Amino acid sequence: MHISDRDQCNWLRERIEKQTPEPYSHDRRMVILDRLMWSTNFESFLAQKWTAAKRFGLEGCETLIPGMKELIDRAADINGTENIVIGMPHRGRLNVLANVVRKPLRQIFSEFSGGIKPVDESEGGYTGSGDVKYHLGTSYDRPTRGGNRIHLSLVANPSHLEAVNPVVVGKTRAKQYYSHDTDRKKNLAILLHGDGSFSGQGVVYETFHLSDLPNYTTGGTIHIVVNNQVAFTTDPKSSRSSPYCTDVAKALNAPIFHVNGDDVEAVVHACELAADWRAQFKKDVVVDIVCYRRFGHNEIDEPFFTQPLMYQVIKSHPPSLELYQKQLIESGSIQKEEIQTAQKRVMDILNEEFANSKDYVPQRRDWLSAFWAGFKGPEQLSRIRNTGVNPEILKNVGQSITTLPPTFTPHKAIKRIYDQRKQMIETGEGVDWATAEALAFATLLVEGNHVRLSGQDVERGTFSHRHSVVHDQKTGQKYCPLDHMLMNQGEEMFTVSNSSLSEFGVLGFELGYSMENPNSLVCWEAQFGDFANGAQVIFDQFLSSGESKWLRQTGLVVLLPHGYDGQGPEHSSARLERFLQMSDDNPFVIPEMDSTLRKQIQESNWQVVNVTTPANYFHVLRRQIHRDFRKPLVVMSPKNLLRHHLCKSNLSEFDDVQGHPGFDKQGTRFKRLIKDQNDHSSREEGIRRLILCSGKVYYELDEERKRVKGEDVAICRVEQLCPFPYDLFQRELNRYPNAEIVWCQEEPMNMGGYTYVSPRMGTAMSKLGRGKFEDVKYVGRPPSAATATGFGSLHVQEQKELIQKALQSAPINTPL
């Protein structure tokens, strides 16, 4: 009754109220029974073989398996679905892996018996740190009841319930893009939930609200709630304020089918209905299987501590398989001998697979889909490639990104911006940040790569700098120059999209999207960098550790506006220190630093940069694609540098012409460290201080150096903080043998880059006999609980003091 659309309501009435469901045939019932037997016996077999192991079994909701399998059969055989992406919590995961996705039973049993043996490295194997078996994902092709084949992917996920939801939806949307599935028919997302988390976790609502947005919709997700009627130890009256755990779905006008988990045929029917709804209306639908949990939260937990009356009832309650067998025998639908034969066959296979599991060795890395063929794992070295572009191509795409249709009426300020950009391209001088970004996107597009940028207000840009989508002031019509880089360019080949006001949901979506195909640049931009902490679960559990835990690579780019310019504690810091603290490189070991085969970056879990020139930004974006592996990239993107008169690059720094400014002995590429701009020789004994910094504070330091005529001070910019550029820092140490070493930052001492870079600087210095960690002098704000002051005048005073201190003539002896 909460659905406002009359056609949708009538469709539901015709299928639920007006018809008596026809009874299933003998053959269909045998299939349903067989599937219920597999579901039930799988759990009892695990319980028998591994009595003390946590497996988060499905006992009490075994009917989920026949329901899911019928849903998948229906989607494939009747509705034309070819790929299904599944996300689910730990409850019943092993059962779904075995009986729905068809992960080999011997592999599951091998994992229970102590884990998979490492793959032979000659086969390109990489085991990572691993994860518990009930978090692992996989993908397989399996046959359907109608004789078709369907590809199923179960996405790996952490214990953080519901966090995988947007990842699954994003991955499904990417599959739809790459398979040209514009009617959202061939690719489907299925999400499983628990009752407590479905009503309690905010990301459920965030993901629901992506469902009908043009650049995020997948044509409807099918949600299945395993409703145990208890969340760990918490009763429903304490875990939600609504009558049903599924009431959150009413906000989206999604139909909700509540079904008795003991009635397997009713569960199958509800799942078929859900598949048909999604096929008909391309909208979300919820199946709420009202069931129970036979044991505690896990098999060694004691539920009688907190739900004694409920578990007295459950203890004497027959399982759904027993109820269904009894129903079939009493109705004469199936003979007892048929049931016994089927039961014996299931147990024989389980025992045979258990025997074979002792010698099981995986044959391949199932983490790389077809799109990822040829990409390298962390143990396989990949050569570094140049990212410069032919000057003629730069001029051509530059012309395209600065041209609006002749009949288009832009805002006069927008016209002025586009005219200025056109002049930058024509003269080759003064290229600003937004133009450099557009050039990076454009050159990747003409090379055949998909580019996607999303986040809050990204079409215009938080700071009114990007203007990638412009609006006709007379008609309101939109125009995006980057949609017109190629003849017959695909509609979504370049996608820039304002998102809903969500961080957790949208970042998760883009992460899932980026995991599908490596030949795409997928970017998420926060409105302000510190807003990213609304998506901390995605950073912690997926982005920083996903490759190590689950062998899943991603090249996702995260743009986090960062910089101290007096906007207060919530709009200054992107919490750079948190990303550096999650980096997995050893601060006391200098890795192999070969200039063409750099192992360091492949062995790191991600890259963190704080770029100071438009050209370097151009190259770091293109570097994401021009390599044989993928790593997440976290960018501390600028705010006031977007229009800073000195933060400009010449077009020659973008091209691949030998002898031009961006070209060094290895070609044109991203500069991990930018040396002092005063054209110093390879050895400068007269320099008394070497200041290292990162980000926009460089321009203030350089301005102060000019003011005080500090010719005996050198300033170097660490553009890539993680992994740390030991080789380039040591080059600068050798260049300035008598210099005092200073790290200068805007952030408080307990924030920013200081705690990350200082031990690494010390390691590099000790190798050259130049001191150690304690000899790195610190200049910056003192430790603070808040990231920045909220008083503009105090900010100006603090900034002035730290800049002056860095350039003072006296030695810097104090730590603050």
XYZ file of C-alpha atoms in Angstrom, residues 55-710:
656
model
C 31.118 -21.031 10.052
C 28.052 -18.811 10.686
C 25.754 -21.509 9.388
C 22.400 -21.156 7.720
C 20.500 -23.500 10.060
C 17.022 -22.047 10.501
C 16.975 -20.485 7.020
C 18.065 -23.369 4.795
C 15.250 -22.429 2.403
C 17.354 -19.459 1.288
C 19.346 -21.740 -1.034
C 16.445 -23.143 -3.088
C 14.933 -19.651 -3.129
C 18.118 -18.041 -4.472
C 18.651 -20.780 -7.042
C 15.110 -20.439 -8.360
C 15.562 -16.666 -8.504
C 18.738 -17.091 -10.549
C 17.125 -19.676 -12.839
C 14.173 -17.383 -13.395
C 16.398 -14.381 -14.122
C 18.520 -16.352 -16.594
C 15.982 -18.591 -18.339
C 13.034 -16.207 -18.594
C 14.411 -12.696 -18.153
C 17.697 -13.009 -20.090
C 20.172 -12.306 -17.285
C 23.777 -13.356 -18.021
C 25.737 -12.038 -15.005
C 24.778 -11.780 -11.352
C 26.866 -9.984 -8.721
C 26.126 -11.067 -5.162
C 26.941 -9.346 -1.877
C 26.171 -10.887 1.484
C 27.216 -11.055 5.146
C 28.870 -14.026 6.848
C 25.595 -15.781 7.791
C 25.157 -18.621 5.267
C 28.035 -17.435 3.089
C 29.765 -20.800 2.845
C 26.468 -22.429 1.906
C 25.886 -19.855 -0.832
C 29.464 -20.298 -2.080
C 29.024 -24.058 -2.277
C 25.454 -24.489 -3.444
C 24.608 -21.297 -5.343
C 27.910 -20.033 -6.771
C 29.293 -23.593 -7.082
C 32.695 -22.971 -5.557
C 34.323 -26.440 -5.446
C 33.464 -28.240 -2.225
C 36.981 -29.622 -1.972
C 38.341 -26.060 -1.961
C 35.987 -25.021 0.845
C 36.883 -28.123 2.865
C 40.597 -27.491 2.256
C 40.201 -23.974 3.668
C 38.557 -25.446 6.769
C 41.415 -27.888 7.212
C 44.074 -25.216 7.524
C 43.972 -23.041 4.464
C 44.981 -23.147 0.845
C 48.575 -24.032 0.046
C 50.415 -21.102 -1.572
C 50.259 -21.076 -5.341
C 53.562 -21.799 -7.094
C 55.154 -18.405 -7.794
C 56.158 -19.571 -11.270
C 52.440 -19.556 -12.017
C 52.207 -15.922 -10.947
C 50.811 -16.784 -7.548
C 50.394 -14.263 -4.749
C 48.740 -15.252 -1.509
C 48.619 -11.891 0.290
C 47.716 -11.741 3.984
C 44.459 -13.603 3.419
C 41.141 -13.417 5.245
C 38.833 -15.738 7.129
C 36.908 -18.155 4.924
C 33.501 -16.576 5.522
C 34.700 -13.238 4.038
C 36.107 -14.600 0.784
C 34.569 -14.044 -2.627
C 34.755 -15.972 -5.862
C 33.219 -16.203 -9.318
C 32.057 -19.141 -11.418
C 29.912 -20.037 -14.383
C 27.106 -22.449 -13.555
C 24.244 -24.057 -15.475
C 20.615 -23.119 -14.842
C 17.607 -25.389 -14.639
C 16.635 -24.371 -18.186
C 19.988 -25.382 -19.671
C 21.522 -21.893 -19.940
C 24.756 -20.769 -18.299
C 25.098 -17.803 -15.986
C 28.143 -16.132 -14.441
C 27.940 -15.546 -10.691
C 30.314 -13.319 -8.721
C 30.281 -13.205 -4.933
C 32.130 -10.076 -3.815
C 34.594 -10.401 -0.931
C 33.658 -8.315 2.078
C 34.689 -7.488 5.656
C 32.765 -8.075 8.877
C 31.337 -4.565 8.613
C 27.781 -5.524 7.775
C 26.206 -3.943 4.689
C 29.473 -2.194 3.692
C 29.646 -4.356 0.571
C 26.253 -3.135 -0.727
C 27.435 -0.122 -2.762
C 30.488 -2.081 -3.974
C 28.213 -4.724 -5.492
C 25.976 -2.128 -7.105
C 28.974 -0.270 -8.557
C 30.463 -3.473 -9.953
C 27.095 -4.329 -11.530
C 26.832 -0.893 -13.140
C 30.342 -1.351 -14.586
C 29.376 -4.748 -16.005
C 26.377 -3.090 -17.649
C 28.615 -0.434 -19.205
C 31.191 -2.844 -20.597
C 28.564 -5.241 -21.965
C 26.512 -2.376 -23.506
C 23.596 -3.439 -21.326
C 21.649 -0.203 -21.638
C 18.301 -1.789 -20.757
C 19.822 -3.255 -17.538
C 18.696 -6.751 -18.480
C 21.859 -8.827 -18.721
C 23.460 -7.868 -15.400
C 21.786 -8.078 -12.008
C 22.780 -7.373 -8.391
C 21.532 -9.509 -5.504
C 22.162 -8.330 -1.942
C 21.628 -10.473 1.138
C 21.086 -8.836 4.510
C 20.525 -9.601 8.152
C 17.491 -8.152 9.909
C 19.505 -6.152 12.458
C 21.913 -4.642 9.934
C 19.249 -3.904 7.314
C 17.408 -1.618 9.705
C 20.482 -0.387 11.579
C 23.201 0.439 9.056
C 22.955 3.806 7.298
C 24.747 2.569 4.180
C 21.630 0.508 3.380
C 19.694 3.742 2.925
C 22.587 5.383 1.059
C 22.713 2.482 -1.395
C 18.937 2.430 -1.859
C 19.089 6.093 -2.812
C 21.494 5.388 -5.657
C 18.975 3.021 -7.228
C 17.195 5.496 -9.496
C 19.936 8.065 -10.131
C 20.846 8.224 -13.847
C 24.575 7.512 -13.487
C 24.224 4.997 -10.659
C 21.114 2.949 -11.415
C 21.487 -0.723 -12.227
C 17.857 -1.293 -13.113
C 16.937 -2.563 -9.666
C 18.625 -4.693 -7.026
C 17.014 -7.774 -5.495
C 17.376 -7.718 -1.705
C 16.928 -10.862 0.397
C 16.759 -10.463 4.167
C 17.625 -13.490 6.294
C 15.410 -12.393 9.161
C 16.569 -14.389 12.219
C 14.401 -12.173 14.457
C 17.472 -11.497 16.582
C 20.600 -9.439 15.868
C 23.561 -11.231 17.551
C 22.056 -10.990 21.062
C 19.714 -8.021 20.538
C 15.927 -8.394 20.324
C 14.026 -6.491 17.600
C 12.433 -4.152 20.149
C 15.929 -2.906 20.961
C 17.324 -2.866 17.425
C 14.746 -0.871 15.461
C 11.903 1.602 15.869
C 9.808 0.332 12.938
C 7.473 -2.686 12.897
C 9.492 -4.478 10.226
C 13.246 -4.549 9.684
C 12.556 -3.882 5.987
C 10.604 -0.642 6.437
C 13.567 1.395 5.185
C 12.746 0.092 1.683
C 9.376 1.861 1.775
C 11.182 5.142 1.203
C 11.951 3.910 -2.324
C 8.464 2.474 -2.972
C 9.995 -0.999 -3.229
C 7.634 -3.942 -2.748
C 8.465 -6.085 0.278
C 7.498 -9.771 0.275
C 7.389 -11.193 3.813
C 7.580 -14.978 3.606
C 7.642 -17.859 6.104
C 11.153 -19.328 6.099
C 9.826 -22.772 7.022
C 7.721 -22.948 3.838
C 10.232 -23.677 1.074
C 7.701 -23.467 -1.757
C 6.518 -20.067 -0.509
C 10.153 -18.862 -0.388
C 10.722 -20.117 -3.943
C 7.536 -18.400 -5.125
C 8.489 -15.084 -3.463
C 11.942 -15.207 -5.074
C 10.430 -15.894 -8.503
C 8.071 -12.974 -7.970
C 11.006 -10.736 -7.047
C 12.864 -11.730 -10.221
C 9.805 -10.953 -12.343
C 9.237 -7.578 -10.639
C 12.808 -6.516 -11.268
C 12.585 -7.624 -14.922
C 9.283 -5.803 -15.427
C 9.898 -2.507 -13.612
C 13.726 -2.271 -13.276
C 13.340 -1.304 -9.628
C 14.507 -2.631 -6.271
C 12.522 -5.352 -4.520
C 12.855 -6.966 -1.075
C 12.210 -10.565 0.003
C 12.008 -10.803 3.810
C 12.484 -14.464 4.824
C 11.128 -14.603 8.362
C 13.071 -17.459 9.921
C 15.229 -18.207 12.961
C 18.837 -18.968 13.896
C 19.177 -22.487 15.296
C 22.456 -21.831 17.109
C 24.084 -18.692 18.481
C 25.650 -15.902 16.444
C 28.309 -18.491 15.653
C 28.355 -22.172 16.421
C 30.338 -21.847 19.658
C 28.146 -19.028 21.010
C 25.498 -19.729 23.691
C 22.110 -18.167 22.739
C 20.354 -19.282 25.948
C 22.242 -16.542 27.824
C 20.110 -13.831 26.208
C 17.099 -15.499 24.499
C 16.182 -18.491 26.706
C 12.491 -18.692 25.808
C 13.063 -18.304 22.072
C 15.736 -21.000 22.072
C 13.586 -23.438 24.034
C 11.122 -23.234 21.142
C 13.870 -23.425 18.503
C 15.451 -26.472 20.175
C 12.309 -28.543 19.618
C 11.397 -27.025 16.250
C 11.887 -29.358 13.258
C 14.116 -28.103 10.409
C 12.533 -27.055 7.124
C 13.845 -30.132 5.263
C 12.053 -32.425 7.702
C 8.859 -30.381 7.355
C 9.017 -30.451 3.544
C 9.765 -34.170 3.340
C 6.836 -34.884 5.611
C 4.552 -32.641 3.514
C 5.557 -34.346 0.250
C 5.169 -37.865 1.604
C 1.785 -37.172 3.247
C 0.445 -35.556 0.063
C 1.685 -38.454 -2.037
C 3.728 -36.125 -4.222
C 7.000 -37.994 -3.659
C 7.772 -41.473 -2.373
C 9.941 -42.072 0.668
C 12.366 -44.156 -1.435
C 12.974 -41.193 -3.766
C 13.902 -39.060 -0.767
C 16.278 -41.695 0.593
C 17.988 -42.084 -2.797
C 18.460 -38.338 -3.135
C 19.771 -38.063 0.434
C 22.335 -40.821 -0.151
C 23.575 -39.173 -3.351
C 24.157 -35.846 -1.578
C 26.073 -37.436 1.298
C 28.192 -39.561 -1.047
C 29.301 -36.463 -2.955
C 30.076 -34.557 0.256
C 32.241 -37.420 1.536
C 34.016 -37.807 -1.798
C 34.802 -34.079 -1.972
C 36.058 -34.159 1.617
C 38.475 -36.973 0.734
C 39.725 -35.037 -2.298
C 40.190 -31.818 -0.318
C 43.329 -33.098 1.390
C 45.326 -32.787 -1.838
C 43.579 -29.736 -3.269
C 45.820 -27.078 -4.877
C 44.245 -24.081 -6.657
C 45.008 -24.006 -10.355
C 44.715 -20.308 -11.064
C 44.142 -16.912 -9.545
C 40.402 -16.514 -9.808
C 40.807 -12.851 -8.780
C 41.561 -11.734 -12.338
C 38.576 -11.625 -14.676
C 39.005 -11.615 -18.445
C 39.484 -7.846 -18.522
C 42.512 -8.217 -16.237
C 44.408 -10.750 -18.367
C 48.079 -9.792 -18.552
C 48.054 -7.577 -15.470
C 50.717 -8.256 -12.906
C 50.502 -9.114 -9.233
C 52.835 -7.555 -6.651
C 55.483 -10.230 -7.166
C 55.747 -9.655 -10.935
C 57.750 -6.612 -11.944
C 56.210 -4.072 -14.274
C 58.228 -1.526 -16.219
C 57.560 2.162 -15.695
C 56.130 3.887 -18.747
C 56.236 7.484 -19.887
C 53.045 9.493 -19.652
C 53.870 12.354 -22.002
C 51.634 12.881 -25.038
C 52.378 13.853 -28.623
C 52.173 17.679 -28.900
C 49.790 17.499 -31.862
C 47.371 15.322 -29.895
C 47.581 17.752 -26.965
C 46.718 20.667 -29.257
C 43.815 18.777 -30.859
C 42.191 17.630 -27.633
C 42.934 21.021 -26.108
C 40.942 22.615 -28.895
C 38.038 20.234 -28.277
C 37.864 20.725 -24.511
C 37.771 24.525 -24.881
C 35.147 24.751 -27.636
C 31.408 25.206 -27.078
C 28.772 24.837 -29.833
C 28.109 28.090 -31.760
C 24.418 28.084 -30.779
C 25.209 27.565 -27.096
C 24.759 30.499 -24.689
C 27.078 30.025 -21.704
C 27.175 32.203 -18.619
C 29.475 35.149 -19.330
C 31.892 34.052 -16.586
C 32.010 30.532 -18.065
C 32.698 31.952 -21.515
C 35.594 33.933 -20.094
C 37.004 30.793 -18.430
C 36.739 28.762 -21.645
C 38.344 31.586 -23.629
C 41.230 31.682 -21.161
C 41.663 27.920 -21.472
C 41.689 28.189 -25.253
C 44.437 30.793 -25.000
C 46.454 28.494 -22.700
C 46.336 25.770 -25.358
C 47.155 28.112 -28.234
C 50.106 29.812 -26.488
C 51.240 26.720 -24.593
C 51.663 28.811 -21.450
C 49.937 29.212 -18.088
C 48.003 25.923 -18.085
C 46.009 25.788 -14.857
C 44.816 22.864 -12.725
C 41.380 22.340 -14.277
C 42.757 22.477 -17.806
C 45.487 19.976 -16.930
C 42.869 17.606 -15.527
C 40.704 17.958 -18.629
C 43.760 17.257 -20.805
C 44.508 14.101 -18.799
C 40.926 12.898 -19.191
C 40.829 13.808 -22.881
C 44.102 12.090 -23.793
C 43.045 8.931 -21.972
C 39.734 8.974 -23.839
C 41.366 9.259 -27.269
C 43.583 6.321 -26.276
C 40.406 4.275 -25.836
C 40.015 4.328 -22.052
C 36.809 4.836 -20.107
C 36.921 7.815 -17.686
C 34.459 8.314 -14.839
C 34.418 11.085 -12.218
C 31.769 11.302 -9.528
C 31.166 12.942 -6.185
C 29.337 15.865 -4.683
C 29.170 18.810 -7.097
C 31.977 17.511 -9.328
C 30.426 18.732 -12.590
C 31.099 22.344 -11.651
C 33.588 21.579 -8.881
C 33.268 22.586 -5.234
C 35.494 25.602 -5.895
C 33.882 26.536 -9.206
C 36.987 25.560 -11.137
C 36.181 22.497 -13.259
C 33.071 23.432 -15.268
C 33.161 20.143 -17.161
C 29.397 20.442 -17.669
C 28.111 23.866 -18.706
C 24.508 25.056 -18.871
C 22.901 27.110 -21.628
C 21.618 30.285 -19.981
C 18.589 30.465 -22.296
C 17.473 26.849 -22.665
C 19.025 25.185 -19.601
C 20.531 22.564 -21.921
C 23.752 20.890 -20.723
C 26.935 20.455 -22.716
C 30.076 18.500 -21.803
C 33.059 18.998 -24.146
C 34.686 15.752 -22.980
C 31.743 13.842 -24.463
C 33.023 14.837 -27.905
C 36.653 13.691 -28.034
C 36.059 10.935 -30.577
C 33.816 10.314 -33.558
C 30.801 8.327 -32.383
C 32.050 8.450 -28.795
C 29.958 6.195 -26.569
C 27.404 7.913 -24.385
C 29.097 6.969 -21.100
C 32.716 6.669 -22.273
C 33.281 9.867 -20.333
C 31.042 10.202 -17.309
C 31.083 13.102 -14.900
C 28.249 13.039 -12.427
C 27.138 14.917 -9.367
C 26.320 12.300 -6.745
C 23.861 12.111 -3.895
C 25.080 13.721 -0.675
C 26.760 10.501 0.439
C 30.371 9.517 1.011
C 30.167 5.899 2.212
C 27.685 4.804 -0.439
C 29.157 6.676 -3.399
C 32.821 5.866 -2.682
C 31.831 2.211 -2.263
C 29.995 2.355 -5.587
C 33.017 3.812 -7.401
C 35.305 1.239 -5.799
C 33.100 -1.567 -7.101
C 32.978 0.107 -10.504
C 36.777 0.375 -10.686
C 37.285 -3.314 -9.881
C 35.545 -4.554 -13.012
C 37.929 -3.357 -15.728
C 41.497 -1.987 -15.389
C 41.275 0.036 -18.607
C 39.328 2.808 -16.949
C 40.175 5.829 -14.850
C 37.577 5.945 -12.074
C 37.751 8.942 -9.723
C 35.795 9.979 -6.659
C 36.124 13.529 -5.352
C 35.101 14.635 -1.881
C 33.470 18.034 -1.550
C 36.136 18.825 1.050
C 38.860 16.352 1.934
C 37.798 15.828 5.526
C 34.341 14.696 4.382
C 36.042 11.470 3.326
C 35.911 10.257 6.913
C 32.213 9.593 6.306
C 33.485 6.703 4.163
C 36.185 5.479 6.552
C 34.962 1.877 6.368
C 35.633 1.810 2.623
C 39.160 3.183 3.092
C 40.006 0.859 5.986
C 38.383 -2.407 4.971
C 38.466 -2.261 1.166
C 40.745 0.317 -0.432
C 43.861 0.116 1.748
C 43.782 -3.635 2.377
C 41.649 -5.289 -0.304
C 44.541 -6.469 -2.463
C 46.325 -8.000 0.508
C 43.221 -9.706 1.932
C 41.387 -10.729 -1.223
C 43.867 -10.390 -4.112
C 41.729 -7.718 -5.722
C 43.432 -4.805 -7.479
C 41.850 -1.426 -8.110
C 43.143 1.772 -9.660
C 40.542 3.999 -8.012
C 41.576 7.659 -7.684
C 40.390 9.574 -4.616
C 40.586 13.375 -4.829
C 40.542 15.056 -1.411
C 40.733 18.881 -1.318
C 43.338 19.791 1.302
C 45.153 22.928 2.397
C 45.252 25.516 5.173
C 43.721 28.783 4.003
C 41.695 29.919 7.001
C 38.464 27.982 6.383
C 38.411 26.418 9.830
C 38.759 22.938 11.307
C 36.294 21.226 8.947
C 37.547 22.601 5.634
C 41.325 22.546 5.950
C 42.635 19.019 6.320
C 41.886 15.839 4.346
C 43.539 13.974 7.242
C 46.646 13.138 5.222
C 48.158 11.421 8.260
C 45.493 8.726 8.282
C 46.224 7.591 4.746
C 49.949 7.602 5.423
C 49.492 5.674 8.654
C 47.619 2.945 6.740
C 50.494 2.565 4.274
C 52.325 -0.728 4.559
C 55.914 0.196 3.649
C 58.673 -0.316 6.222
C 60.105 3.044 7.423
C 63.478 1.505 8.304
C 64.203 -0.401 5.089
C 65.071 1.251 1.792
C 63.602 -0.927 -0.970
C 65.163 -1.602 -4.341
C 64.937 1.699 -6.230
C 65.756 0.799 -9.833
C 64.647 3.672 -12.033
C 62.939 1.592 -14.746
C 61.726 -1.458 -12.810
C 60.523 0.074 -9.591
C 59.473 -2.745 -7.298
C 58.666 -0.330 -4.456
C 55.371 0.944 -5.786
C 54.057 -2.504 -6.666
C 54.742 -3.783 -3.174
C 52.950 -0.844 -1.526
C 49.254 -1.061 -0.800
C 48.517 2.367 -2.301
C 49.948 5.739 -3.338
C 49.478 9.045 -1.525
C 50.429 12.254 -3.320
C 50.247 15.979 -2.635
C 50.873 17.514 -6.039
C 51.864 21.140 -6.622
C 51.859 21.635 -10.409
C 49.170 21.094 -13.064
C 51.633 19.118 -15.214
C 52.452 16.716 -12.388
C 48.734 16.230 -11.751
C 48.288 15.414 -15.446
C 51.043 12.807 -15.282
C 49.940 11.156 -12.039
C 46.429 10.639 -13.461
C 47.793 9.172 -16.688
C 50.251 7.003 -14.738
C 47.253 5.174 -13.231
C 46.479 3.702 -16.657
C 49.937 3.457 -18.231
C 51.259 0.552 -16.175
C 50.693 -3.212 -15.952
C 49.191 -3.200 -12.473
C 46.694 -1.139 -10.521
C 47.050 0.652 -7.188
C 44.660 3.067 -5.473
C 45.752 6.700 -5.665
C 44.916 9.168 -2.876
C 45.404 12.780 -3.995
C 45.525 15.704 -1.587
C 44.040 18.013 -4.194
C 44.422 21.792 -3.907
C 41.989 24.581 -3.190
C 43.650 27.987 -3.537
C 46.252 26.583 -5.940
C 43.430 26.132 -8.450
C 43.792 29.843 -9.263
C 47.240 30.643 -7.849
C 49.190 32.795 -10.276
C 52.326 30.674 -9.834
C 50.625 27.269 -9.954
C 50.793 27.024 -13.735
C 52.534 24.733 -16.204
C 53.621 25.091 -19.799
C 52.135 22.716 -22.339
C 55.653 21.507 -23.136
C 55.691 19.847 -19.687
C 52.845 17.585 -20.830
C 54.364 16.351 -24.088
C 56.821 13.590 -24.944
C 59.343 15.720 -26.861
C 62.972 15.229 -25.839
C 64.536 18.430 -24.563
C 61.265 19.925 -23.322
C 60.981 20.823 -19.596
C 59.041 17.735 -18.559
C 61.420 15.341 -20.321
C 64.303 13.889 -18.321
C 66.711 11.069 -19.152
C 63.894 8.529 -18.682
C 61.208 10.437 -20.557
C 58.199 12.528 -19.523
C 56.504 11.228 -16.416
C 55.259 12.030 -12.940
C 57.866 13.652 -10.691
C 57.856 12.033 -7.244
C 60.048 14.837 -5.896
C 60.587 18.250 -7.475
C 64.045 19.639 -6.844
C 64.776 23.258 -5.992
C 63.844 25.555 -8.847
C 66.992 27.712 -8.587
C 68.905 25.578 -11.081
C 71.442 24.321 -8.563
C 74.351 22.158 -9.688
C 74.837 18.555 -8.607
C 76.801 19.745 -5.555
C 76.099 22.970 -3.680
C 78.236 23.246 -0.534
C 77.061 26.782 0.215
C 73.435 25.822 0.939
C 72.895 25.940 4.714
C 69.339 24.548 4.848
C 67.345 22.054 2.796
C 63.605 22.409 3.394
C 61.369 19.561 2.329
C 57.652 20.176 2.140
C 54.548 18.950 0.396
C 51.620 20.776 -1.108
C 50.738 24.433 -1.369
C 52.959 25.551 1.534
C 55.797 25.446 -1.012
C 54.558 28.582 -2.746
C 54.459 30.502 0.520
C 57.949 29.308 1.440
C 59.292 30.295 -1.974
C 57.679 33.732 -1.708
C 59.241 34.278 1.745
C 62.623 33.058 0.482
C 62.520 35.705 -2.256
C 61.493 38.363 0.262
C 64.370 37.654 2.638
C 66.805 36.866 -0.228
C 67.511 33.419 1.182
